[in-house]
Structures are given as structure tokens and as C-alpha cells.
């Protein structure tokens, strides 16, 4: 099946700093989503972005499908941005019924 | 609010007991997924329903696990004869047939003692 690798595994920032999280995937995808998992375990949708670029406030994401990677940018980070960020994809090949394959996540800690 | 509720939010049980979790989408969603997340890992796919039909099951779903979606709305996931290895967060996600974005419920955190 499709493989998803996220980097870095851990990231520690000072409030106000910018950061870039990366997601590499091993095959073509029909769906790519970025999530933020809060300390209570809730997965919060950030972006649905199988290709192209999107922005939402301080967050933006870019997926280059032909090169099989996606980037999540966080600008002017705040302590509330802390948590785990997951990239998840649906492989384009075969019958996947839309099931998501997740990466291992990036643990982001933002200090005041 | 993701439009998906799960019950219970937490469950502690003893090894060998049966447990059942419920997922309730607030509005009609054609597709419903169950995932399991263990500590330090990303969620892993368990099973998929399109309306009331269970169309795919992961190899992770042993014969002790059964899932239903009887009327194509809410879904239940039952684990029989629980083992300590079943301790995890169980997540439900939904999407509409015409869309691809999956929305997750808050999860049920299971601890098997």
C-alpha cells in the first residue's frame, strides 16, 4: 500500500516563529488532508489539498502531486498551535474506498 | 463541530470483557469509516461503510471485532473478549459521496486492564 512519511518528527518553536512541515508519499493520490490533533485527541481538518496551494489565515499548504510531496506552513506560531500534525492520503490506485493512510505525524511544541 | 459524535468518550474494561462503541453522524453521510490510533502513531483504517453496506475491512480487524451500520446512519463497533493490545483511541469519520473530505469524531479512548 501507499507509504506516507512526515518530517520532522518533532519541532520546538518560540512563539512568533514560522515553520514548515513536510509530507512525502510513495504513489499517486486522490485525496490529501492535513489535520491538527489537539491534546484531547480530536482531529481537526486543516486542508483538503490533493494538489495546488491553499491558505487559511496563518496556515497555508502546497501539494506538488507530480513530485509526491506536500508542505504545511505555519506562520507567526502561537502556543495554541501546539499538538500533532498529520498528513493523510488516499492512494489513486486500486479500490481504496477513500480510506486514509496517515503519516506518523509531527509533534509541534510552541513555547511562549 | 465536525458533525460526528461518539459514545462513550472513555471506556475502561477488564481483559476478556466485551465493549461496544457508537458513532453518530449528525446529518446524513453516505460513507463512514472506523480507524484505530495507538499511542504515538497515526490512525489506521479498520473498516468502511457505504450506507448500510460494509465494503471493506482491514486485516487489523480480527474476528473479535464486528461493526454494523444497520440503517445507514449511526454505526457500532464491538470488540469481544478484549485484550490489552486493544487499548487505543477508536475514531469514526464520515464523508459525503460527492465529496472527499473526511471529518472525524472526538473518538472513544479504550483502556483494557
mmCIF file with all atom_site columns, C-alpha atoms in Angstrom:
data_model
loop_
_atom_site.group_PDB
_atom_site.id
_atom_site.type_symbol
_atom_site.label_atom_id
_atom_site.label_alt_id
_atom_site.label_comp_id
_atom_site.label_asym_id
_atom_site.label_entity_id
_atom_site.label_seq_id
_atom_site.pdbx_PDB_ins_code
_atom_site.Cartn_x
_atom_site.Cartn_y
_atom_site.Cartn_z
_atom_site.occupancy
_atom_site.B_iso_or_equiv
_atom_site.pdbx_formal_charge
_atom_site.auth_seq_id
_atom_site.auth_comp_id
_atom_site.auth_asym_id
_atom_site.auth_atom_id
_atom_site.pdbx_PDB_model_num
ATOM 1   C CA . UNK A 1 1   ? 0.000   0.000   0.000  1.00 0.00 ? 1   UNK A CA 1
ATOM 2   C CA . UNK A 1 2   ? 0.893   3.652   -0.158 1.00 0.00 ? 2   UNK A CA 1
ATOM 3   C CA . UNK A 1 3   ? 3.514   4.929   2.287  1.00 0.00 ? 3   UNK A CA 1
ATOM 4   C CA . UNK A 1 4   ? 3.426   8.346   3.966  1.00 0.00 ? 4   UNK A CA 1
ATOM 5   C CA . UNK A 1 5   ? 6.434   9.912   5.657  1.00 0.00 ? 5   UNK A CA 1
ATOM 6   C CA . UNK A 1 6   ? 6.341   13.121  7.640  1.00 0.00 ? 6   UNK A CA 1
ATOM 7   C CA . UNK A 1 7   ? 9.224   15.290  8.738  1.00 0.00 ? 7   UNK A CA 1
ATOM 8   C CA . UNK A 1 8   ? 10.445  16.475  11.102 1.00 0.00 ? 8   UNK A CA 1
ATOM 9   C CA . UNK A 1 9   ? 9.077   14.103  13.765 1.00 0.00 ? 9   UNK A CA 1
ATOM 10  C CA . UNK A 1 10  ? 9.409   16.789  16.427 1.00 0.00 ? 10  UNK A CA 1
ATOM 11  C CA . UNK A 1 11  ? 9.578   20.565  16.206 1.00 0.00 ? 11  UNK A CA 1
ATOM 12  C CA . UNK A 1 12  ? 10.060  23.064  19.018 1.00 0.00 ? 12  UNK A CA 1
ATOM 13  C CA . UNK A 1 13  ? 9.450   26.744  18.323 1.00 0.00 ? 13  UNK A CA 1
ATOM 14  C CA . UNK A 1 14  ? 9.318   30.035  20.102 1.00 0.00 ? 14  UNK A CA 1
ATOM 15  C CA . UNK A 1 15  ? 6.039   31.893  19.777 1.00 0.00 ? 15  UNK A CA 1
ATOM 16  C CA . UNK A 1 16  ? 6.060   34.045  16.662 1.00 0.00 ? 16  UNK A CA 1
ATOM 17  C CA . UNK A 1 17  ? 8.362   31.799  14.648 1.00 0.00 ? 17  UNK A CA 1
ATOM 18  C CA . UNK A 1 18  ? 7.480   30.276  11.277 1.00 0.00 ? 18  UNK A CA 1
ATOM 19  C CA . UNK A 1 19  ? 7.697   26.598  10.402 1.00 0.00 ? 19  UNK A CA 1
ATOM 20  C CA . UNK A 1 20  ? 7.360   24.168  7.521  1.00 0.00 ? 20  UNK A CA 1
ATOM 21  C CA . UNK A 1 21  ? 6.139   20.595  7.876  1.00 0.00 ? 21  UNK A CA 1
ATOM 22  C CA . UNK A 1 22  ? 6.685   18.105  5.073  1.00 0.00 ? 22  UNK A CA 1
ATOM 23  C CA . UNK A 1 23  ? 4.745   15.062  3.891  1.00 0.00 ? 23  UNK A CA 1
ATOM 24  C CA . UNK A 1 24  ? 6.162   12.651  1.299  1.00 0.00 ? 24  UNK A CA 1
ATOM 25  C CA . UNK A 1 25  ? 4.026   9.936   -0.234 1.00 0.00 ? 25  UNK A CA 1
ATOM 26  C CA . UNK A 1 26  ? 5.030   6.946   -2.303 1.00 0.00 ? 26  UNK A CA 1
ATOM 27  C CA . UNK A 1 27  ? 2.355   6.895   -5.012 1.00 0.00 ? 27  UNK A CA 1
ATOM 28  C CA . UNK A 1 28  ? -0.276  8.993   -6.786 1.00 0.00 ? 28  UNK A CA 1
ATOM 29  C CA . UNK A 1 29  ? -3.092  10.216  -4.562 1.00 0.00 ? 29  UNK A CA 1
ATOM 30  C CA . UNK A 1 30  ? -6.751  11.131  -4.975 1.00 0.00 ? 30  UNK A CA 1
ATOM 31  C CA . UNK A 1 31  ? -7.004  12.849  -1.632 1.00 0.00 ? 31  UNK A CA 1
ATOM 32  C CA . UNK A 1 32  ? -4.576  14.526  0.727  1.00 0.00 ? 32  UNK A CA 1
ATOM 33  C CA . UNK A 1 33  ? -5.650  16.068  4.009  1.00 0.00 ? 33  UNK A CA 1
ATOM 34  C CA . UNK A 1 34  ? -3.749  17.847  6.771  1.00 0.00 ? 34  UNK A CA 1
ATOM 35  C CA . UNK A 1 35  ? -5.040  17.511  10.320 1.00 0.00 ? 35  UNK A CA 1
ATOM 36  C CA . UNK A 1 36  ? -4.175  19.003  13.686 1.00 0.00 ? 36  UNK A CA 1
ATOM 37  C CA . UNK A 1 37  ? -4.760  16.670  16.629 1.00 0.00 ? 37  UNK A CA 1
ATOM 38  C CA . UNK A 1 38  ? -5.390  18.603  19.818 1.00 0.00 ? 38  UNK A CA 1
ATOM 39  C CA . UNK A 1 39  ? -4.414  17.384  23.302 1.00 0.00 ? 39  UNK A CA 1
ATOM 40  C CA . UNK A 1 40  ? -7.857  15.768  23.728 1.00 0.00 ? 40  UNK A CA 1
ATOM 41  C CA . UNK A 1 41  ? -7.350  13.656  20.628 1.00 0.00 ? 41  UNK A CA 1
ATOM 42  C CA . UNK A 1 42  ? -9.720  15.471  18.285 1.00 0.00 ? 42  UNK A CA 1
ATOM 43  C CA . UNK A 1 43  ? -8.553  15.505  14.678 1.00 0.00 ? 43  UNK A CA 1
ATOM 44  C CA . UNK A 1 44  ? -9.257  18.933  13.238 1.00 0.00 ? 44  UNK A CA 1
ATOM 45  C CA . UNK A 1 45  ? -9.343  19.376  9.473  1.00 0.00 ? 45  UNK A CA 1
ATOM 46  C CA . UNK A 1 46  ? -6.875  21.952  8.231  1.00 0.00 ? 46  UNK A CA 1
ATOM 47  C CA . UNK A 1 47  ? -6.802  21.404  4.477  1.00 0.00 ? 47  UNK A CA 1
ATOM 48  C CA . UNK A 1 48  ? -8.106  19.123  1.774  1.00 0.00 ? 48  UNK A CA 1
ATOM 49  C CA . UNK A 1 49  ? -5.362  19.588  -0.800 1.00 0.00 ? 49  UNK A CA 1
ATOM 50  C CA . UNK A 1 50  ? -4.613  16.799  -3.314 1.00 0.00 ? 50  UNK A CA 1
ATOM 51  C CA . UNK A 1 51  ? -2.864  19.401  -5.457 1.00 0.00 ? 51  UNK A CA 1
ATOM 52  C CA . UNK A 1 52  ? -2.176  23.123  -5.575 1.00 0.00 ? 52  UNK A CA 1
ATOM 53  C CA . UNK A 1 53  ? -1.961  25.737  -2.854 1.00 0.00 ? 53  UNK A CA 1
ATOM 54  C CA . UNK A 1 54  ? -4.441  26.902  -0.238 1.00 0.00 ? 54  UNK A CA 1
ATOM 55  C CA . UNK A 1 55  ? -4.304  29.429  2.570  1.00 0.00 ? 55  UNK A CA 1
ATOM 56  C CA . UNK A 1 56  ? -6.344  29.814  5.714  1.00 0.00 ? 56  UNK A CA 1
ATOM 57  C CA . UNK A 1 57  ? -5.201  32.617  7.995  1.00 0.00 ? 57  UNK A CA 1
ATOM 58  C CA . UNK A 1 58  ? -1.724  31.870  9.333  1.00 0.00 ? 58  UNK A CA 1
ATOM 59  C CA . UNK A 1 59  ? -1.722  28.435  7.741  1.00 0.00 ? 59  UNK A CA 1
ATOM 60  C CA . UNK A 1 60  ? -1.087  27.525  4.161  1.00 0.00 ? 60  UNK A CA 1
ATOM 61  C CA . UNK A 1 61  ? -0.421  24.300  2.310  1.00 0.00 ? 61  UNK A CA 1
ATOM 62  C CA . UNK A 1 62  ? 1.045   23.288  -1.013 1.00 0.00 ? 62  UNK A CA 1
ATOM 63  C CA . UNK A 1 63  ? 0.890   19.890  -2.672 1.00 0.00 ? 63  UNK A CA 1
ATOM 64  C CA . UNK A 1 64  ? 3.071   19.061  -5.655 1.00 0.00 ? 64  UNK A CA 1
ATOM 65  C CA . UNK A 1 65  ? 1.366   15.870  -6.767 1.00 0.00 ? 65  UNK A CA 1
ATOM 66  C CA . UNK A 1 66  ? 3.814   15.128  -9.581 1.00 0.00 ? 66  UNK A CA 1
ATOM 67  C CA . UNK A 1 67  ? 6.696   15.111  -7.087 1.00 0.00 ? 67  UNK A CA 1
ATOM 68  C CA . UNK A 1 68  ? 4.675   13.366  -4.379 1.00 0.00 ? 68  UNK A CA 1
ATOM 69  C CA . UNK A 1 69  ? 5.001   15.781  -1.503 1.00 0.00 ? 69  UNK A CA 1
ATOM 70  C CA . UNK A 1 70  ? 3.011   18.315  0.435  1.00 0.00 ? 70  UNK A CA 1
ATOM 71  C CA . UNK A 1 71  ? 4.087   21.143  2.698  1.00 0.00 ? 71  UNK A CA 1
ATOM 72  C CA . UNK A 1 72  ? 2.231   22.785  5.567  1.00 0.00 ? 72  UNK A CA 1
ATOM 73  C CA . UNK A 1 73  ? 3.359   26.284  6.514  1.00 0.00 ? 73  UNK A CA 1
ATOM 74  C CA . UNK A 1 74  ? 2.610   27.822  9.890  1.00 0.00 ? 74  UNK A CA 1
ATOM 75  C CA . UNK A 1 75  ? 3.438   31.495  10.238 1.00 0.00 ? 75  UNK A CA 1
ATOM 76  C CA . UNK A 1 76  ? 3.654   33.556  13.435 1.00 0.00 ? 76  UNK A CA 1
ATOM 77  C CA . UNK A 1 77  ? 3.126   30.448  15.535 1.00 0.00 ? 77  UNK A CA 1
ATOM 78  C CA . UNK A 1 78  ? 1.089   30.620  18.737 1.00 0.00 ? 78  UNK A CA 1
ATOM 79  C CA . UNK A 1 79  ? 1.049   28.335  21.770 1.00 0.00 ? 79  UNK A CA 1
ATOM 80  C CA . UNK A 1 80  ? -2.358  27.078  20.666 1.00 0.00 ? 80  UNK A CA 1
ATOM 81  C CA . UNK A 1 81  ? -0.729  25.661  17.531 1.00 0.00 ? 81  UNK A CA 1
ATOM 82  C CA . UNK A 1 82  ? 0.935   23.008  19.694 1.00 0.00 ? 82  UNK A CA 1
ATOM 83  C CA . UNK A 1 83  ? -0.126  19.452  19.053 1.00 0.00 ? 83  UNK A CA 1
ATOM 84  C CA . UNK A 1 84  ? 0.392   16.756  16.469 1.00 0.00 ? 84  UNK A CA 1
ATOM 85  C CA . UNK A 1 85  ? 0.050   17.473  12.766 1.00 0.00 ? 85  UNK A CA 1
ATOM 86  C CA . UNK A 1 86  ? -0.893  14.603  10.494 1.00 0.00 ? 86  UNK A CA 1
ATOM 87  C CA . UNK A 1 87  ? -0.814  14.251  6.762  1.00 0.00 ? 87  UNK A CA 1
ATOM 88  C CA . UNK A 1 88  ? -3.159  11.589  5.355  1.00 0.00 ? 88  UNK A CA 1
ATOM 89  C CA . UNK A 1 89  ? -3.665  10.402  1.790  1.00 0.00 ? 89  UNK A CA 1
ATOM 90  C CA . UNK A 1 90  ? -5.922  8.203   -0.308 1.00 0.00 ? 90  UNK A CA 1
ATOM 91  C CA . UNK A 1 91  ? -3.943  6.279   -2.909 1.00 0.00 ? 91  UNK A CA 1
ATOM 92  C CA . UNK A 1 92  ? -5.108  6.625   -6.507 1.00 0.00 ? 92  UNK A CA 1
ATOM 93  C CA . UNK A 1 93  ? -4.542  3.001   -7.455 1.00 0.00 ? 93  UNK A CA 1
ATOM 94  C CA . UNK A 1 94  ? -6.963  0.146   -6.897 1.00 0.00 ? 94  UNK A CA 1
ATOM 95  C CA . UNK A 1 95  ? -10.189 0.203   -4.894 1.00 0.00 ? 95  UNK A CA 1
ATOM 96  C CA . UNK A 1 96  ? -9.439  2.186   -1.787 1.00 0.00 ? 96  UNK A CA 1
ATOM 97  C CA . UNK A 1 97  ? -12.967 3.379   -0.951 1.00 0.00 ? 97  UNK A CA 1
ATOM 98  C CA . UNK A 1 98  ? -11.441 6.602   0.228  1.00 0.00 ? 98  UNK A CA 1
ATOM 99  C CA . UNK A 1 99  ? -9.649  5.133   3.239  1.00 0.00 ? 99  UNK A CA 1
ATOM 100 C CA . UNK A 1 100 ? -6.968  7.450   4.551  1.00 0.00 ? 100 UNK A CA 1
ATOM 101 C CA . UNK A 1 101 ? -3.386  6.338   5.154  1.00 0.00 ? 101 UNK A CA 1
ATOM 102 C CA . UNK A 1 102 ? -1.749  8.529   7.785  1.00 0.00 ? 102 UNK A CA 1
ATOM 103 C CA . UNK A 1 103 ? 1.828   9.505   8.352  1.00 0.00 ? 103 UNK A CA 1
ATOM 104 C CA . UNK A 1 104 ? 3.431   9.232   11.779 1.00 0.00 ? 104 UNK A CA 1
ATOM 105 C CA . UNK A 1 105 ? 2.828   12.881  12.496 1.00 0.00 ? 105 UNK A CA 1
ATOM 106 C CA . UNK A 1 106 ? 4.914   15.897  13.509 1.00 0.00 ? 106 UNK A CA 1
ATOM 107 C CA . UNK A 1 107 ? 4.764   16.878  17.168 1.00 0.00 ? 107 UNK A CA 1
ATOM 108 C CA . UNK A 1 108 ? 4.844   20.664  17.368 1.00 0.00 ? 108 UNK A CA 1
ATOM 109 C CA . UNK A 1 109 ? 5.554   22.460  20.626 1.00 0.00 ? 109 UNK A CA 1
ATOM 110 C CA . UNK A 1 110 ? 5.321   26.243  20.711 1.00 0.00 ? 110 UNK A CA 1
ATOM 111 C CA . UNK A 1 111 ? 6.782   27.953  23.779 1.00 0.00 ? 111 UNK A CA 1
ATOM 112 C CA . UNK A 1 112 ? 5.632   31.403  24.927 1.00 0.00 ? 112 UNK A CA 1
ATOM 113 C CA . UNK B 2 1   ? -18.096 20.847  15.469 1.00 0.00 ? 1   UNK B CA 1
ATOM 114 C CA . UNK B 2 2   ? -17.322 18.115  12.947 1.00 0.00 ? 2   UNK B CA 1
ATOM 115 C CA . UNK B 2 3   ? -20.892 16.823  12.812 1.00 0.00 ? 3   UNK B CA 1
ATOM 116 C CA . UNK B 2 4   ? -19.911 13.468  14.309 1.00 0.00 ? 4   UNK B CA 1
ATOM 117 C CA . UNK B 2 5   ? -20.424 12.356  17.901 1.00 0.00 ? 5   UNK B CA 1
ATOM 118 C CA . UNK B 2 6   ? -19.028 9.240   19.540 1.00 0.00 ? 6   UNK B CA 1
ATOM 119 C CA . UNK B 2 7   ? -20.073 7.482   22.697 1.00 0.00 ? 7   UNK B CA 1
ATOM 120 C CA . UNK B 2 8   ? -18.626 6.768   25.162 1.00 0.00 ? 8   UNK B CA 1
ATOM 121 C CA . UNK B 2 9   ? -15.678 9.128   25.128 1.00 0.00 ? 9   UNK B CA 1
ATOM 122 C CA . UNK B 2 10  ? -13.744 6.930   27.543 1.00 0.00 ? 10  UNK B CA 1
ATOM 123 C CA . UNK B 2 11  ? -14.027 3.258   28.433 1.00 0.00 ? 11  UNK B CA 1
ATOM 124 C CA . UNK B 2 12  ? -12.052 1.228   30.954 1.00 0.00 ? 12  UNK B CA 1
ATOM 125 C CA . UNK B 2 13  ? -12.667 -2.502  30.910 1.00 0.00 ? 13  UNK B CA 1
ATOM 126 C CA . UNK B 2 14  ? -11.093 -5.690  32.126 1.00 0.00 ? 14  UNK B CA 1
ATOM 127 C CA . UNK B 2 15  ? -9.461  -8.140  29.785 1.00 0.00 ? 15  UNK B CA 1
ATOM 128 C CA . UNK B 2 16  ? -11.977 -10.614 28.420 1.00 0.00 ? 16  UNK B CA 1
ATOM 129 C CA . UNK B 2 17  ? -14.968 -8.277  28.579 1.00 0.00 ? 17  UNK B CA 1
ATOM 130 C CA . UNK B 2 18  ? -16.965 -7.147  25.542 1.00 0.00 ? 18  UNK B CA 1
ATOM 131 C CA . UNK B 2 19  ? -17.272 -3.472  24.671 1.00 0.00 ? 19  UNK B CA 1
ATOM 132 C CA . UNK B 2 20  ? -19.371 -1.566  22.139 1.00 0.00 ? 20  UNK B CA 1
ATOM 133 C CA . UNK B 2 21  ? -18.781 1.915   20.764 1.00 0.00 ? 21  UNK B CA 1
ATOM 134 C CA . UNK B 2 22  ? -21.209 4.077   18.854 1.00 0.00 ? 22  UNK B CA 1
ATOM 135 C CA . UNK B 2 23  ? -20.703 6.688   16.154 1.00 0.00 ? 23  UNK B CA 1
ATOM 136 C CA . UNK B 2 24  ? -23.486 9.143   15.291 1.00 0.00 ? 24  UNK B CA 1
ATOM 137 C CA . UNK B 2 25  ? -23.178 11.428  12.302 1.00 0.00 ? 25  UNK B CA 1
ATOM 138 C CA . UNK B 2 26  ? -25.391 14.477  12.878 1.00 0.00 ? 26  UNK B CA 1
ATOM 139 C CA . UNK B 2 27  ? -26.565 14.618  9.288  1.00 0.00 ? 27  UNK B CA 1
ATOM 140 C CA . UNK B 2 28  ? -26.743 12.019  6.565  1.00 0.00 ? 28  UNK B CA 1
ATOM 141 C CA . UNK B 2 29  ? -23.380 10.878  5.305  1.00 0.00 ? 29  UNK B CA 1
ATOM 142 C CA . UNK B 2 30  ? -23.049 8.098   2.786  1.00 0.00 ? 30  UNK B CA 1
ATOM 143 C CA . UNK B 2 31  ? -19.600 6.974   3.809  1.00 0.00 ? 31  UNK B CA 1
ATOM 144 C CA . UNK B 2 32  ? -18.483 6.067   7.312  1.00 0.00 ? 32  UNK B CA 1
ATOM 145 C CA . UNK B 2 33  ? -15.069 4.875   8.421  1.00 0.00 ? 33  UNK B CA 1
ATOM 146 C CA . UNK B 2 34  ? -13.597 3.456   11.628 1.00 0.00 ? 34  UNK B CA 1
ATOM 147 C CA . UNK B 2 35  ? -9.940  3.980   12.483 1.00 0.00 ? 35  UNK B CA 1
ATOM 148 C CA . UNK B 2 36  ? -7.781  2.949   15.442 1.00 0.00 ? 36  UNK B CA 1
ATOM 149 C CA . UNK B 2 37  ? -4.961  5.041   16.861 1.00 0.00 ? 37  UNK B CA 1
ATOM 150 C CA . UNK B 2 38  ? -2.397  3.700   19.318 1.00 0.00 ? 38  UNK B CA 1
ATOM 151 C CA . UNK B 2 39  ? -0.072  5.892   21.341 1.00 0.00 ? 39  UNK B CA 1
ATOM 152 C CA . UNK B 2 40  ? 2.476   7.752   19.251 1.00 0.00 ? 40  UNK B CA 1
ATOM 153 C CA . UNK B 2 41  ? 1.080   6.527   15.945 1.00 0.00 ? 41  UNK B CA 1
ATOM 154 C CA . UNK B 2 42  ? -1.175  7.888   13.253 1.00 0.00 ? 42  UNK B CA 1
ATOM 155 C CA . UNK B 2 43  ? -4.681  6.473   12.907 1.00 0.00 ? 43  UNK B CA 1
ATOM 156 C CA . UNK B 2 44  ? -5.032  3.191   10.984 1.00 0.00 ? 44  UNK B CA 1
ATOM 157 C CA . UNK B 2 45  ? -8.026  2.192   8.887  1.00 0.00 ? 45  UNK B CA 1
ATOM 158 C CA . UNK B 2 46  ? -10.297 -0.526  10.281 1.00 0.00 ? 46  UNK B CA 1
ATOM 159 C CA . UNK B 2 47  ? -13.462 -0.663  8.186  1.00 0.00 ? 47  UNK B CA 1
ATOM 160 C CA . UNK B 2 48  ? -15.668 1.265   5.740  1.00 0.00 ? 48  UNK B CA 1
ATOM 161 C CA . UNK B 2 49  ? -19.426 1.527   5.207  1.00 0.00 ? 49  UNK B CA 1
ATOM 162 C CA . UNK B 2 50  ? -21.234 2.959   2.234  1.00 0.00 ? 50  UNK B CA 1
ATOM 163 C CA . UNK B 2 51  ? -24.743 3.498   3.564  1.00 0.00 ? 51  UNK B CA 1
ATOM 164 C CA . UNK B 2 52  ? -25.501 0.229   5.404  1.00 0.00 ? 52  UNK B CA 1
ATOM 165 C CA . UNK B 2 53  ? -23.089 -1.947  3.389  1.00 0.00 ? 53  UNK B CA 1
ATOM 166 C CA . UNK B 2 54  ? -19.723 -2.826  4.914  1.00 0.00 ? 54  UNK B CA 1
ATOM 167 C CA . UNK B 2 55  ? -17.499 -2.747  1.837  1.00 0.00 ? 55  UNK B CA 1
ATOM 168 C CA . UNK B 2 56  ? -14.010 -3.122  3.248  1.00 0.00 ? 56  UNK B CA 1
ATOM 169 C CA . UNK B 2 57  ? -12.345 -4.480  6.363  1.00 0.00 ? 57  UNK B CA 1
ATOM 170 C CA . UNK B 2 58  ? -8.708  -4.164  7.315  1.00 0.00 ? 58  UNK B CA 1
ATOM 171 C CA . UNK B 2 59  ? -6.606  -7.153  8.314  1.00 0.00 ? 59  UNK B CA 1
ATOM 172 C CA . UNK B 2 60  ? -6.341  -5.332  11.661 1.00 0.00 ? 60  UNK B CA 1
ATOM 173 C CA . UNK B 2 61  ? -9.996  -6.213  12.227 1.00 0.00 ? 61  UNK B CA 1
ATOM 174 C CA . UNK B 2 62  ? -9.710  -9.668  13.780 1.00 0.00 ? 62  UNK B CA 1
ATOM 175 C CA . UNK B 2 63  ? -12.708 -11.942 14.226 1.00 0.00 ? 63  UNK B CA 1
ATOM 176 C CA . UNK B 2 64  ? -13.183 -10.454 17.708 1.00 0.00 ? 64  UNK B CA 1
ATOM 177 C CA . UNK B 2 65  ? -14.213 -7.179  16.074 1.00 0.00 ? 65  UNK B CA 1
ATOM 178 C CA . UNK B 2 66  ? -17.554 -6.572  14.415 1.00 0.00 ? 66  UNK B CA 1
ATOM 179 C CA . UNK B 2 67  ? -19.044 -3.384  13.020 1.00 0.00 ? 67  UNK B CA 1
ATOM 180 C CA . UNK B 2 68  ? -22.555 -2.565  11.879 1.00 0.00 ? 68  UNK B CA 1
ATOM 181 C CA . UNK B 2 69  ? -24.436 0.309   10.332 1.00 0.00 ? 69  UNK B CA 1
ATOM 182 C CA . UNK B 2 70  ? -27.981 -1.045  10.342 1.00 0.00 ? 70  UNK B CA 1
ATOM 183 C CA . UNK B 2 71  ? -29.908 1.874   8.865  1.00 0.00 ? 71  UNK B CA 1
ATOM 184 C CA . UNK B 2 72  ? -27.117 3.663   7.105  1.00 0.00 ? 72  UNK B CA 1
ATOM 185 C CA . UNK B 2 73  ? -26.959 6.336   9.798  1.00 0.00 ? 73  UNK B CA 1
ATOM 186 C CA . UNK B 2 74  ? -25.246 5.514   13.114 1.00 0.00 ? 74  UNK B CA 1
ATOM 187 C CA . UNK B 2 75  ? -22.642 2.765   13.405 1.00 0.00 ? 75  UNK B CA 1
ATOM 188 C CA . UNK B 2 76  ? -21.444 0.488   16.193 1.00 0.00 ? 76  UNK B CA 1
ATOM 189 C CA . UNK B 2 77  ? -18.097 -1.199  16.703 1.00 0.00 ? 77  UNK B CA 1
ATOM 190 C CA . UNK B 2 78  ? -17.987 -4.156  19.077 1.00 0.00 ? 78  UNK B CA 1
ATOM 191 C CA . UNK B 2 79  ? -14.900 -5.831  20.471 1.00 0.00 ? 79  UNK B CA 1
ATOM 192 C CA . UNK B 2 80  ? -15.401 -9.234  22.044 1.00 0.00 ? 80  UNK B CA 1
ATOM 193 C CA . UNK B 2 81  ? -13.048 -10.781 24.604 1.00 0.00 ? 81  UNK B CA 1
ATOM 194 C CA . UNK B 2 82  ? -10.942 -7.635  24.835 1.00 0.00 ? 82  UNK B CA 1
ATOM 195 C CA . UNK B 2 83  ? -7.163  -7.909  25.106 1.00 0.00 ? 83  UNK B CA 1
ATOM 196 C CA . UNK B 2 84  ? -4.661  -5.399  26.458 1.00 0.00 ? 84  UNK B CA 1
ATOM 197 C CA . UNK B 2 85  ? -3.471  -4.824  22.891 1.00 0.00 ? 85  UNK B CA 1
ATOM 198 C CA . UNK B 2 86  ? -6.908  -3.426  22.047 1.00 0.00 ? 86  UNK B CA 1
ATOM 199 C CA . UNK B 2 87  ? -6.170  -0.355  24.169 1.00 0.00 ? 87  UNK B CA 1
ATOM 200 C CA . UNK B 2 88  ? -6.306  2.556   21.750 1.00 0.00 ? 88  UNK B CA 1
ATOM 201 C CA . UNK B 2 89  ? -8.340  5.501   20.544 1.00 0.00 ? 89  UNK B CA 1
ATOM 202 C CA . UNK B 2 90  ? -11.162 4.416   18.208 1.00 0.00 ? 90  UNK B CA 1
ATOM 203 C CA . UNK B 2 91  ? -12.111 7.110   15.725 1.00 0.00 ? 91  UNK B CA 1
ATOM 204 C CA . UNK B 2 92  ? -15.097 7.424   13.441 1.00 0.00 ? 92  UNK B CA 1
ATOM 205 C CA . UNK B 2 93  ? -15.021 9.548   10.287 1.00 0.00 ? 93  UNK B CA 1
ATOM 206 C CA . UNK B 2 94  ? -17.650 10.458  7.722  1.00 0.00 ? 94  UNK B CA 1
ATOM 207 C CA . UNK B 2 95  ? -17.871 11.984  4.303  1.00 0.00 ? 95  UNK B CA 1
ATOM 208 C CA . UNK B 2 96  ? -20.480 12.521  1.645  1.00 0.00 ? 96  UNK B CA 1
ATOM 209 C CA . UNK B 2 97  ? -20.392 10.565  -1.579 1.00 0.00 ? 97  UNK B CA 1
ATOM 210 C CA . UNK B 2 98  ? -19.910 13.702  -3.645 1.00 0.00 ? 98  UNK B CA 1
ATOM 211 C CA . UNK B 2 99  ? -17.050 14.950  -1.506 1.00 0.00 ? 99  UNK B CA 1
ATOM 212 C CA . UNK B 2 100 ? -13.693 13.617  -0.394 1.00 0.00 ? 100 UNK B CA 1
ATOM 213 C CA . UNK B 2 101 ? -13.006 15.460  2.861  1.00 0.00 ? 101 UNK B CA 1
ATOM 214 C CA . UNK B 2 102 ? -13.284 13.172  5.898  1.00 0.00 ? 102 UNK B CA 1
ATOM 215 C CA . UNK B 2 103 ? -14.486 14.611  9.188  1.00 0.00 ? 103 UNK B CA 1
ATOM 216 C CA . UNK B 2 104 ? -13.586 12.860  12.414 1.00 0.00 ? 104 UNK B CA 1
ATOM 217 C CA . UNK B 2 105 ? -15.499 12.423  15.621 1.00 0.00 ? 105 UNK B CA 1
ATOM 218 C CA . UNK B 2 106 ? -13.867 13.027  19.024 1.00 0.00 ? 106 UNK B CA 1
ATOM 219 C CA . UNK B 2 107 ? -13.020 9.338   19.434 1.00 0.00 ? 107 UNK B CA 1
ATOM 220 C CA . UNK B 2 108 ? -13.506 6.722   22.136 1.00 0.00 ? 108 UNK B CA 1
ATOM 221 C CA . UNK B 2 109 ? -10.445 6.080   24.266 1.00 0.00 ? 109 UNK B CA 1
ATOM 222 C CA . UNK B 2 110 ? -10.348 2.424   25.384 1.00 0.00 ? 110 UNK B CA 1
ATOM 223 C CA . UNK B 2 111 ? -8.163  1.091   28.167 1.00 0.00 ? 111 UNK B CA 1
ATOM 224 C CA . UNK B 2 112 ? -8.095  -2.659  28.753 1.00 0.00 ? 112 UNK B CA 1
ATOM 225 C CA . UNK B 2 113 ? -6.710  -3.662  32.143 1.00 0.00 ? 113 UNK B CA 1
#
